[in-house]
Coordinates of C-alpha atoms in Angstrom, one line a residue:
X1 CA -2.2 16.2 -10.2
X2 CA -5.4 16.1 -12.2
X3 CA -6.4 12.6 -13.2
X4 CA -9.8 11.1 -14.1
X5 CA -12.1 10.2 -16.7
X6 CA -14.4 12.0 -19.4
X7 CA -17.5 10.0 -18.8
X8 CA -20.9 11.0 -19.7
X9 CA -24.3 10.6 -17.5
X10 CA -25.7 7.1 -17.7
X11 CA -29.6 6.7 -18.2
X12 CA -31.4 4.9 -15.1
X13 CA -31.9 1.6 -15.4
X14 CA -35.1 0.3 -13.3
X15 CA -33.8 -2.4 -10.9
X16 CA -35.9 -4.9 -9.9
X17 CA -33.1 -7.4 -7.7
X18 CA -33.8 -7.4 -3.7
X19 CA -31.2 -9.9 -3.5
X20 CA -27.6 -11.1 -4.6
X21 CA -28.3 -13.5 -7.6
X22 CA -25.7 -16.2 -7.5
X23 CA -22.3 -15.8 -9.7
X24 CA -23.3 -18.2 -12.5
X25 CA -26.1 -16.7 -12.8
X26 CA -23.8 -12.6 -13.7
X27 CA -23.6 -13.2 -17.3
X28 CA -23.7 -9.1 -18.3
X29 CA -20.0 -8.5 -19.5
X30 CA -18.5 -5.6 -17.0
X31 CA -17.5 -2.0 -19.5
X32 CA -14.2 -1.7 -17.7
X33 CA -11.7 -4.7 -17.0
X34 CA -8.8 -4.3 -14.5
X35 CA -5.6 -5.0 -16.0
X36 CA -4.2 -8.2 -14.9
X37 CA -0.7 -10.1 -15.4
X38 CA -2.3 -11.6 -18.4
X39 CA -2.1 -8.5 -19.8
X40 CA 1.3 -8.1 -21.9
X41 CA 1.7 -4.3 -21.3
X42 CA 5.0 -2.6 -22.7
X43 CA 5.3 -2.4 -18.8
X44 CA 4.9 -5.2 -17.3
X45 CA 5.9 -8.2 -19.4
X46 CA 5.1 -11.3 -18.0
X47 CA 8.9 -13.8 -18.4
X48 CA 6.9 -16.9 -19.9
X49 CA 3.6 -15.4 -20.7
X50 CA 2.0 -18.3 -18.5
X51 CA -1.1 -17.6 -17.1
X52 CA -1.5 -17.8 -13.6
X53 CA 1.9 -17.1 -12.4
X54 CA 0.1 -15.4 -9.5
X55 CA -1.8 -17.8 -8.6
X56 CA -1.2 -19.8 -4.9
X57 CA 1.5 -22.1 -5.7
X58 CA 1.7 -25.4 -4.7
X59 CA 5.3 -26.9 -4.8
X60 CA 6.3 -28.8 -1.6
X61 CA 9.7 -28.9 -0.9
X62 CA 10.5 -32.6 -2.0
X63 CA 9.1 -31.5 -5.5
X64 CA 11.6 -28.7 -5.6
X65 CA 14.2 -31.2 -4.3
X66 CA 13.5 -33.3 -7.1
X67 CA 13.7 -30.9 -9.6
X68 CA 17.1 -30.2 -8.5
X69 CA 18.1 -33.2 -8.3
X70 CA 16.8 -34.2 -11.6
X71 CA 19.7 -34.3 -14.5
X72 CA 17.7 -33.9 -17.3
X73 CA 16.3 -30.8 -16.5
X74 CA 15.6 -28.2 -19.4
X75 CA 15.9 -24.2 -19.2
X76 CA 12.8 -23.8 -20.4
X77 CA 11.6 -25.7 -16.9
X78 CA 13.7 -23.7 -14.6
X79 CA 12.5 -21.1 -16.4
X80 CA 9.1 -22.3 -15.2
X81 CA 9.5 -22.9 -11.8
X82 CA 11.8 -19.9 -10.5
X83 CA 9.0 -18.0 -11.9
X84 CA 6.5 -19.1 -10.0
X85 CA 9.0 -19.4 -6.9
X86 CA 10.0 -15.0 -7.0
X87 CA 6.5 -14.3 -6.2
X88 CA 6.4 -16.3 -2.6
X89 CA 6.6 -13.6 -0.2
X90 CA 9.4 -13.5 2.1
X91 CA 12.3 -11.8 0.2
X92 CA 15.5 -12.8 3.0
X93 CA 18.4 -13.6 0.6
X94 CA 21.0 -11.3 -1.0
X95 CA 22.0 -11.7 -4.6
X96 CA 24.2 -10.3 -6.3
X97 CA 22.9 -7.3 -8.3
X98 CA 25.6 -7.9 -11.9
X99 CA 24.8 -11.8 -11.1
X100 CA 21.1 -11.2 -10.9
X101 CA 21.1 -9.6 -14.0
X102 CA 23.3 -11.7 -15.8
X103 CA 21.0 -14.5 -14.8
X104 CA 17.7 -12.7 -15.9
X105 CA 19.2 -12.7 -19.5
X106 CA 20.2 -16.2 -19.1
X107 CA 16.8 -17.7 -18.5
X108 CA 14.9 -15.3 -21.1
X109 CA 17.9 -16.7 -23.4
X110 CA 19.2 -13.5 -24.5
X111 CA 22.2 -13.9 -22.2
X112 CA 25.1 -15.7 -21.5
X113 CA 25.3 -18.8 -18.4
X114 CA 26.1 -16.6 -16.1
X115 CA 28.7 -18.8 -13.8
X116 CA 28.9 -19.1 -10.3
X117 CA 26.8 -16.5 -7.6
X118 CA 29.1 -14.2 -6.7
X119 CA 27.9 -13.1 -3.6
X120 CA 31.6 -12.8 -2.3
X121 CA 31.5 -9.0 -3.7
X122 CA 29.0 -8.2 -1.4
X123 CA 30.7 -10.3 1.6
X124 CA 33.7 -8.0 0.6
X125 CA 31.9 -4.9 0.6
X126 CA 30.2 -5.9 3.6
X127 CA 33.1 -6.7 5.9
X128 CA 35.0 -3.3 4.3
X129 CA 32.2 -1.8 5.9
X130 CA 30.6 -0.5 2.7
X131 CA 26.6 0.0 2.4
X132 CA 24.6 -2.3 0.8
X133 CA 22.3 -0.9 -1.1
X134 CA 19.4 -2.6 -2.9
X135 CA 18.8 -2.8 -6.6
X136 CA 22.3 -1.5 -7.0
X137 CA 24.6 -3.7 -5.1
X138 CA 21.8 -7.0 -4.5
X139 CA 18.5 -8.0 -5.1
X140 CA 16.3 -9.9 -2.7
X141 CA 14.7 -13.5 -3.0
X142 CA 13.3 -15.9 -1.2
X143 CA 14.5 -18.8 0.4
X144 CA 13.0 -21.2 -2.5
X145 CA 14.7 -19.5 -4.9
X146 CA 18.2 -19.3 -3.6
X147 CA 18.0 -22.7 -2.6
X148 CA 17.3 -23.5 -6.1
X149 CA 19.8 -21.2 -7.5
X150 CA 22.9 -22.3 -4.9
X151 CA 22.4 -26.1 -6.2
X152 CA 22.7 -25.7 -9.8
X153 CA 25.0 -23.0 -10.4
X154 CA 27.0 -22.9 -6.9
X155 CA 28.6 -20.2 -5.8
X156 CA 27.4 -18.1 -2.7
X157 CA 28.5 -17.6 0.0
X158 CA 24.8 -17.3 1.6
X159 CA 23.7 -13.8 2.9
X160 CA 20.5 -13.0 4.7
X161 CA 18.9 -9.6 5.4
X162 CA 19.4 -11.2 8.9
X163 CA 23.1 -10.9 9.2
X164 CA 23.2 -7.4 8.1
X165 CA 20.5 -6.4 10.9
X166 CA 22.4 -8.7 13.5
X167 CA 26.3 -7.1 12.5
X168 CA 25.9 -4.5 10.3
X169 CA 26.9 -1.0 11.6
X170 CA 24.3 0.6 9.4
X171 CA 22.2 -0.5 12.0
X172 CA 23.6 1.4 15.3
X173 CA 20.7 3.5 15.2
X174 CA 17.8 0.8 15.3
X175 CA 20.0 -0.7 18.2
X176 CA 19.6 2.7 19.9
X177 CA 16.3 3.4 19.2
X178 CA 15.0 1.3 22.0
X179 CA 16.6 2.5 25.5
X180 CA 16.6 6.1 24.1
X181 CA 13.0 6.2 22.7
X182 CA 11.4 4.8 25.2
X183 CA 10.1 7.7 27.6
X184 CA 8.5 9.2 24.5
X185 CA 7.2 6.1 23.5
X186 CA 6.0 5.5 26.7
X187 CA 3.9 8.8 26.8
X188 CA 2.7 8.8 23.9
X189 CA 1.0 5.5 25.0
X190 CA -0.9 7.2 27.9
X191 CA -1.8 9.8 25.7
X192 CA -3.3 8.2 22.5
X193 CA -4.1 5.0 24.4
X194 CA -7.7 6.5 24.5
X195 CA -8.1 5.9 21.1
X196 CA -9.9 2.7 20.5
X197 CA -8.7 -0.2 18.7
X198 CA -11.0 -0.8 15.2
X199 CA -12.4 -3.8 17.2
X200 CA -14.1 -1.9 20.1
X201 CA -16.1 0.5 17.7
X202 CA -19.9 -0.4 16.8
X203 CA -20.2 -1.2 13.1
X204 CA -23.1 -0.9 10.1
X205 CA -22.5 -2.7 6.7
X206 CA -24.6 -0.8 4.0
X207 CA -26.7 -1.8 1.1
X208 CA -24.4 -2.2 -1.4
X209 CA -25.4 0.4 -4.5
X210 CA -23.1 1.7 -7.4
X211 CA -22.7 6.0 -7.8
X212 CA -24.0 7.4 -10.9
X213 CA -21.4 9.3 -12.5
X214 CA -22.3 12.6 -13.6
X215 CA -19.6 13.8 -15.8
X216 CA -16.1 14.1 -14.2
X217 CA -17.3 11.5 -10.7
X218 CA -15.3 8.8 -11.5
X219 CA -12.6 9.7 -8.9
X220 CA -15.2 10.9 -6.3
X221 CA -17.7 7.8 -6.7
X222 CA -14.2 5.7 -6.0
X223 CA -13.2 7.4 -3.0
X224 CA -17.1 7.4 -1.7
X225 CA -17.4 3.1 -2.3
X226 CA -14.2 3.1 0.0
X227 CA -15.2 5.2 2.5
X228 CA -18.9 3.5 2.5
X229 CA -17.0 0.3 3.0
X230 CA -15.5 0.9 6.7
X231 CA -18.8 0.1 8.8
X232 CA -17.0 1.5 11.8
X233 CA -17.3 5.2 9.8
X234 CA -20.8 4.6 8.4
X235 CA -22.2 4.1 11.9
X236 CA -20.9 7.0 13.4
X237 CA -22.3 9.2 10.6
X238 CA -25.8 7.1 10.5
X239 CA -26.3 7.1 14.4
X240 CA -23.9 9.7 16.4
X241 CA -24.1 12.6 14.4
X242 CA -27.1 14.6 13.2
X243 CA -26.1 18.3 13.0
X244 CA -27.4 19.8 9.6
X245 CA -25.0 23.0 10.5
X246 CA -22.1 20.8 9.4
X247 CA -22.3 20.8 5.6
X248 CA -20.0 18.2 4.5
X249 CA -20.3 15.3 7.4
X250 CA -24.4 16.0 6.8
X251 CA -24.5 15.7 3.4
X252 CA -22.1 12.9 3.3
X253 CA -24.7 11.4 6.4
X254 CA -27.9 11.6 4.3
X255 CA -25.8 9.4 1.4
X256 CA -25.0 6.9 3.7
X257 CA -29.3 7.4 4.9
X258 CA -29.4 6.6 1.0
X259 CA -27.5 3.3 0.8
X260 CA -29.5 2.0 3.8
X261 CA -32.6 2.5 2.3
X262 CA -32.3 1.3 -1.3
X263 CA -32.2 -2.4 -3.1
X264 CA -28.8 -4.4 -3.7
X265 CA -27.3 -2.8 -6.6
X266 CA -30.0 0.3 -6.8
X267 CA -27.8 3.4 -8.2
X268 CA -27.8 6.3 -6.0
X269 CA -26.0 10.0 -6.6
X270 CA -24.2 11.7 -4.1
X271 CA -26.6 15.2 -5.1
X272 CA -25.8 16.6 -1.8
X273 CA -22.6 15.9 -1.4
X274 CA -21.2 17.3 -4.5
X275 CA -23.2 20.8 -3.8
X276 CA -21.0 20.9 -1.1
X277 CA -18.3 20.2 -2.9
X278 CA -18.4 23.1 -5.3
X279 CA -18.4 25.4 -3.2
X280 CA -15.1 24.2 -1.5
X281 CA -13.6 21.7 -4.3
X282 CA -13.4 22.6 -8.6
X283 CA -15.5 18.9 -9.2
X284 CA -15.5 19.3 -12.7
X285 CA -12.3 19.5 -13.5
X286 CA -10.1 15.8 -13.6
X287 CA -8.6 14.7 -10.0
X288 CA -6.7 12.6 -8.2
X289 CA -8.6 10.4 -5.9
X290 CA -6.2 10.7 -3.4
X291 CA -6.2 14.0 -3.3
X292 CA -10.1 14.0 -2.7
X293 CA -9.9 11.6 -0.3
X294 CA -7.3 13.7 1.9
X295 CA -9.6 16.8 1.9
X296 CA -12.7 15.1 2.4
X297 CA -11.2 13.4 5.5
X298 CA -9.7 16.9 6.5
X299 CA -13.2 18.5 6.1
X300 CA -14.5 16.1 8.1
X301 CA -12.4 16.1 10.9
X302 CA -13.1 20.1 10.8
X303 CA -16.6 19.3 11.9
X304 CA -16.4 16.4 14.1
X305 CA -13.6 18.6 16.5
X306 CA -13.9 17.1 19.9
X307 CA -13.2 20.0 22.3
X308 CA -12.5 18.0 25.3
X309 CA -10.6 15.0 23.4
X310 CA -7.0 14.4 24.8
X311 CA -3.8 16.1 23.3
X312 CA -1.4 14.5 21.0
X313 CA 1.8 13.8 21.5
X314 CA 3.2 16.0 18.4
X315 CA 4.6 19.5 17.7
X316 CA 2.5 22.2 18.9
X317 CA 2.1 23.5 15.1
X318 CA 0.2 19.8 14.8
X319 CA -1.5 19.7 18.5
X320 CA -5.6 19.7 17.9
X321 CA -8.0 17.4 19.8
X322 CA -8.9 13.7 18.4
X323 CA -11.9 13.4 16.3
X324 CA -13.5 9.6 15.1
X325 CA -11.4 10.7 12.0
X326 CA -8.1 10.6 14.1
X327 CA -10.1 7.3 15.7
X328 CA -9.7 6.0 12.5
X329 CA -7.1 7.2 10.3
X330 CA -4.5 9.1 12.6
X331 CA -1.4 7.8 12.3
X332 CA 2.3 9.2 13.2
X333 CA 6.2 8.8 11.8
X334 CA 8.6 9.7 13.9
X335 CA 12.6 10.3 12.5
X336 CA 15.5 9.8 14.3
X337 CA 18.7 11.0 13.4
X338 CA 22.2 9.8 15.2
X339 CA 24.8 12.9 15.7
X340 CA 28.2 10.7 15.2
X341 CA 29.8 13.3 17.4
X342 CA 28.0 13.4 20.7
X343 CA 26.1 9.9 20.0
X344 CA 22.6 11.7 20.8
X345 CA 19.9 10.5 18.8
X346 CA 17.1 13.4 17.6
X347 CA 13.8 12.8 17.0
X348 CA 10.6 14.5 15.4
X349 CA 7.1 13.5 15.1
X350 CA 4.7 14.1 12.0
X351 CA 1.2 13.0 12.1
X352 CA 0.0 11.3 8.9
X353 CA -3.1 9.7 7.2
X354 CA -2.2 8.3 4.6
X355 CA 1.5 7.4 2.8
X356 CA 3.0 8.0 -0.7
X357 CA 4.9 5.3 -1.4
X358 CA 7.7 5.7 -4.4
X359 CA 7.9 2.7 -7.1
X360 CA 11.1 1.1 -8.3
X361 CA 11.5 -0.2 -11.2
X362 CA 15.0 -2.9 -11.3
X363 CA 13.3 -5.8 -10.6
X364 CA 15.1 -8.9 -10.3
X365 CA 13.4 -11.3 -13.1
X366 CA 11.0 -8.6 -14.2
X367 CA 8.6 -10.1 -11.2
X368 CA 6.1 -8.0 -10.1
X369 CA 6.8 -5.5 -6.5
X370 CA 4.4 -6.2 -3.2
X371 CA 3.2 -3.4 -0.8
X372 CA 5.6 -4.9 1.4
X373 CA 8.4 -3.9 -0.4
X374 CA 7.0 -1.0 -1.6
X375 CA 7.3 -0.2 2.1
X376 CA 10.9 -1.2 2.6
X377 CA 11.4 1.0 0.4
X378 CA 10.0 4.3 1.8
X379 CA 11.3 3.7 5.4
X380 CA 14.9 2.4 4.6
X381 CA 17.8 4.6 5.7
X382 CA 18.6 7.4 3.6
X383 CA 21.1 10.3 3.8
X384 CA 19.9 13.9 4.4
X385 CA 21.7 15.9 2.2
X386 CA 22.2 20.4 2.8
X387 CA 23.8 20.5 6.1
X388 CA 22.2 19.7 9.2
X389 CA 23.0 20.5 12.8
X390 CA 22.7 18.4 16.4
X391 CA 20.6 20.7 18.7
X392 CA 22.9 18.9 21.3
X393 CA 26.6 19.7 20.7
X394 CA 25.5 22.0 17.8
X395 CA 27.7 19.9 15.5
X396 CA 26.9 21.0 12.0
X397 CA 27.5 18.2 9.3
X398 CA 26.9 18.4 5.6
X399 CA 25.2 15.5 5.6
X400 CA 23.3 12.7 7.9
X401 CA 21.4 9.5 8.0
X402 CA 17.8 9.3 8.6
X403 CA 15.7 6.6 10.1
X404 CA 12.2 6.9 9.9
X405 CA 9.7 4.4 12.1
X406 CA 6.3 4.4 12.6
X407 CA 5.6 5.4 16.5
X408 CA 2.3 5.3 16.3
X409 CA -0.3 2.6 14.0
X410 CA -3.7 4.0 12.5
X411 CA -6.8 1.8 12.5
X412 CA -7.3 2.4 8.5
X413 CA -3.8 2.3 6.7
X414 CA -4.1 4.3 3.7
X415 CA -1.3 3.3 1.1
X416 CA -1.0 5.1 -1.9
X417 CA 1.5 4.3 -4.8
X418 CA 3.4 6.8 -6.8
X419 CA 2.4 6.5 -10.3
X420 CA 2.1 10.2 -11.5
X421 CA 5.4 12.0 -12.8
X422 CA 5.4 15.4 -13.4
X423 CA 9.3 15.6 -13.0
X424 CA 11.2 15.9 -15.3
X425 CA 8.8 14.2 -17.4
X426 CA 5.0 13.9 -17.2
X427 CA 3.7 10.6 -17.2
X428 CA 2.6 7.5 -15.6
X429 CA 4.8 4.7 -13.5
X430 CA 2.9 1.2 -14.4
X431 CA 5.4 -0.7 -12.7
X432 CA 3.0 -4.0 -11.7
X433 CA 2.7 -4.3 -8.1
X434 CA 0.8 -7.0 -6.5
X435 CA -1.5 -6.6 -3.5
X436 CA -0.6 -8.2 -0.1
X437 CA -3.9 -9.7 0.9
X438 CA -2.6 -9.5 4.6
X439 CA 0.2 -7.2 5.6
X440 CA 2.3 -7.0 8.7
X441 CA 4.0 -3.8 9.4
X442 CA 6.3 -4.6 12.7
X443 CA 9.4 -3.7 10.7
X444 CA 8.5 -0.4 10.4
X445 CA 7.5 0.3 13.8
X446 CA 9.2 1.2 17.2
X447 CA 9.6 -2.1 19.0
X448 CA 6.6 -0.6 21.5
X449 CA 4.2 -1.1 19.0
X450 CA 2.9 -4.7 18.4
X451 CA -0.7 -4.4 16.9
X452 CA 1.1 -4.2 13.5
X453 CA -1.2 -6.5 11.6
X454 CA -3.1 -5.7 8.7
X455 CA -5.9 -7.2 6.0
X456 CA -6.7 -5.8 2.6
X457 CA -9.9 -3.3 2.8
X458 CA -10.3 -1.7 -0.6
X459 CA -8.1 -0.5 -3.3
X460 CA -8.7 2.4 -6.1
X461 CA -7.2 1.2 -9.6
X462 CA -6.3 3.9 -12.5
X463 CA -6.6 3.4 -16.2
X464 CA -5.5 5.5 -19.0
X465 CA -2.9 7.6 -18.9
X466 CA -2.1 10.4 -16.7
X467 CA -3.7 13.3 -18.8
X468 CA -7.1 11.0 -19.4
X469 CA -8.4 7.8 -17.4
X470 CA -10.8 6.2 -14.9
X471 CA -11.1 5.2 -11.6
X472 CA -13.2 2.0 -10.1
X473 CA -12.8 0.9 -6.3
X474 CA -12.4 -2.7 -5.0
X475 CA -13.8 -3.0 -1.9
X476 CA -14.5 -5.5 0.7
X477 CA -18.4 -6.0 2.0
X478 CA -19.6 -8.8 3.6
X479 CA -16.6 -10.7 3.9
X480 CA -16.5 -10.6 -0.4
X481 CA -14.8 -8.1 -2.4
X482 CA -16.7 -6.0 -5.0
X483 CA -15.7 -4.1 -8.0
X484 CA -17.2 -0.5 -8.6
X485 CA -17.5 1.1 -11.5
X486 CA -19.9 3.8 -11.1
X487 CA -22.8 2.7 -11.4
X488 CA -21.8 -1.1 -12.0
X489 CA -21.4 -3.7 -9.8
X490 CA -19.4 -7.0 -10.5
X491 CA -18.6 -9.7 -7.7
X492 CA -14.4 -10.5 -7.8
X493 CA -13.1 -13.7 -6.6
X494 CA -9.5 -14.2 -4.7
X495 CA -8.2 -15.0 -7.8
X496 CA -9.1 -12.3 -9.0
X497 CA -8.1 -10.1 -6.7
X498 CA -4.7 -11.5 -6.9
X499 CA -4.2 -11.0 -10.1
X500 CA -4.8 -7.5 -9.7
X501 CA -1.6 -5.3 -10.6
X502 CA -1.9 -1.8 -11.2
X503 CA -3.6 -0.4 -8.1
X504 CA -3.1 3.2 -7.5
X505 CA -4.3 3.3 -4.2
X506 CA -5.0 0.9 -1.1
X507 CA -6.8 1.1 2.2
X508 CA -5.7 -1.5 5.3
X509 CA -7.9 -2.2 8.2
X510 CA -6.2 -3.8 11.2
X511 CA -7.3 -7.6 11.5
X512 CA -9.9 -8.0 14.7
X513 CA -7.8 -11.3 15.9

């Protein structure tokens, strides 16, 4: 996938700033604005084209109490507040999926009332022992919302994503994952336990300087700002490494030797860096940032190879010592697979640094997804089709269910999103998907783990389309988030931030408390 920008090289621009000038004072109108839920894109249209439907919300409980209570209530006003109630986090309750649509068209008025919640089709399904599956037998919402819902149009009867973990059979093999997991788990504690948490590694915050953009940089200058931003990595390149006989973690040393040096907002080009590149990498032509960012960290951990670092617990085809890379980014999935004939549960580990998440698109009430359940998504159970066999009994079954968990957490979560097609059509998925400013990943993860909490550390955002655009990094320095693009610098707010919705890629550091 080749994606970036036809930009052409920017004249310097003497800077005379040695410190931040306050925000009132940032008058200069940015060249590149980051789509927001303002924005009425074919994609992503907004129910009530209010602004600030993303914004914290501020209902207590008595006021949505009142509301129901209220007789006189208009559509237009539930309209309003279920709205701003779908994007609270905590998606627990089942809906319906025909209801949930029904109702969608309802409240845009396009539709007819849409009756009582029938939720006792799923209770049916459910106690037939049928699979629920979501966005085609139920939608999730919160608890605001239902409680809302259950009051004025009745219905029900209430189901939680917590009564189908606590009865379903669908769930045998997270009930098993536990007692028969455990020895692994156990050793592959001992042997990764060496690397250190993000909190115990020195750290050195940078000048921050915007990349001048050449030609085709736009998706290299990103994935540098992000990189630059994780002061655990720019102290190991700045004070623990100095070899010159290690092309790419030198060149990519003296940029950071660069960013120390210069004024707050100075431009800078990554001149060695990119003569590396060419040799190794076609930089001219359009890529995906991801992509770079996967080599780059590969090349790297080429040169920092630790000979005497301890083994990991992985397939031999993936066995190789630790680096700072792994330090920082190593991460590993491990599936597990039930045979319904002997009852043994197989398992196999893949190391990972960074994960594509897939996008869908039935969204109940057109509300915008979260990397949360962009998550969900990726690690619910799903059936292995094209015959498998249990290395046990030696069973052999057409097809299986899969569970895949997390068995080991990297320091730097790297999240990337989906949004380039090429089959069987080529384009780009804008499905809007919101941020999580903090994320906790414990439901994806063994029940050994428990450091499974995360803060937002940077994201990469795409414009255009997939044939032509531009990437510009977000990126937390200093305890305040910055917007790169290029060469130009603009301070972003929370709000901001949160308003933010088509991200292409995000980076998670695990939170120090």
């Amino acid at each position: 996938m080749f994606i970036c920008c036809k930009s052409n090289k920017k004249p310097k621009v003497v800077q005379t700033q040695t410190q931040i000038p306050p925000l009132q004072a940032q008058t200069k109108q940015s060249k590149y604005q980051i789509r927001t839920s303002n924005d009425q894109d074919q994609h992503s249209t907004n129910l009530t084209n209010m602004e600030g439907t993303n914004d914290k919300i501020n209902l207590s409980l008595q006021e949505i109490e009142k509301f129901i209570q209220y007789d006189k209530k208009t559509l237009e006003q539930e309209r309003e507040l279920v709205t701003k109630l779908i994007e609270l986090p905590e998606k627990t309750h089942l809906i319906e999926f025909n209801w949930a649509i029904a109702y969608t068209n309802y409240i845009k008025e396009v539709g007819l009332h849409p009756g009582e919640i029938t939720n006792k089709i799923l209770y049916d399904k459910y106690k037939g022992k049928e699979e629920l599956v979501l966005d085609k037998d139920y939608v999730l919402v919160n608890d605001q919302v239902w409680n809302v819902l259950i009051n004025i149009y009745k219905g029900g009867p209430m189901i939680t994503i917590y009564d189908l973990d606590r009865k379903s059979e669908n769930n045998i093999l997270d009930q098993s994952l536990k007692v028969f997991a455990s020895p692994s788990m156990n050793d592959l504690d001992k042997k990764q336990g060496k690397i250190r948490n993000i909190k115990q590694m020195p750290i050195k915050e940078l000048q921050i300087v915007g990349l001048e953009n050449e030609i085709y940089f736009c998706y290299l200058n990103s994935v540098l700002q992000c990189l630059m931003g994780i002061p655990q990595l720019n102290y190991h390149f700045l004070y623990t490494y100095q070899s010159e006989y290690k092309l790419f973690s030198y060149a990519y040393a003296l940029l950071l030797r660069k960013a120390s040096k210069v004024h707050y907002k100075a431009r800078i080009v990554a001149k060695e860096l990119i003569k590396v590149l060419q040799k190794h990498f076609s930089i001219y032509e359009m890529h995906d940032s991801s992509e770079l960012l996967l080599f780059i960290l590969d090349k790297f951990k080429e040169e920092l190879f630790i000979n005497n670092a301890p083994q990991l617990n992985q397939p031999q085809q993936f066995k190789q010592s630790l680096t700072f890379i792994d330090e920082l980014f190593h991460g590993q999935l491990t599936s597990f697979i039930k045979c319904s004939n002997c009852d043994k549960i197989s398992q196999h580990q893949d190391p990972f640094y960074d994960l594509s998440l897939p996008l869908v698109g039935k969204n109940f009430m057109q509300r915008k997804l979260s990397i949360q359940e962009c998550l969900s998504n990726y690690f619910k159970e799903e059936m292995i089709e094209g015959g498998w066999t249990c290395s046990f009994c030696n069973q052999k079954f057409r097809s299986i269910k899969r569970r895949v968990k997390i068995t080991f957490t990297p320091n730097i979560l790297v999240l990337q999103l989906k949004r380039f097609q090429s089959y069987p059509l080529k384009k780009k998925i804008k499905e809007p998907v919101n941020a999580d400013m903090e994320l906790n990943i414990k439901n994806f993860c063994v029940p050994e783990i428990i450091d499974t909490k995360y803060e937002l550390q940077a994201m990469i955002v795409h414009s255009g389309t997939i044939d032509q655009g531009h990437y510009v990094a977000v990126v937390k320095r200093n305890q305040n988030f910055y917007l790169f693009n290029d060469d130009e610098i603009e301070r972003l707010s929370l709000n901001q931030i949160n308003r933010i919705d088509s991200a292409y890629l995000f980076m998670y550091r695990r939170k120090s408390d």
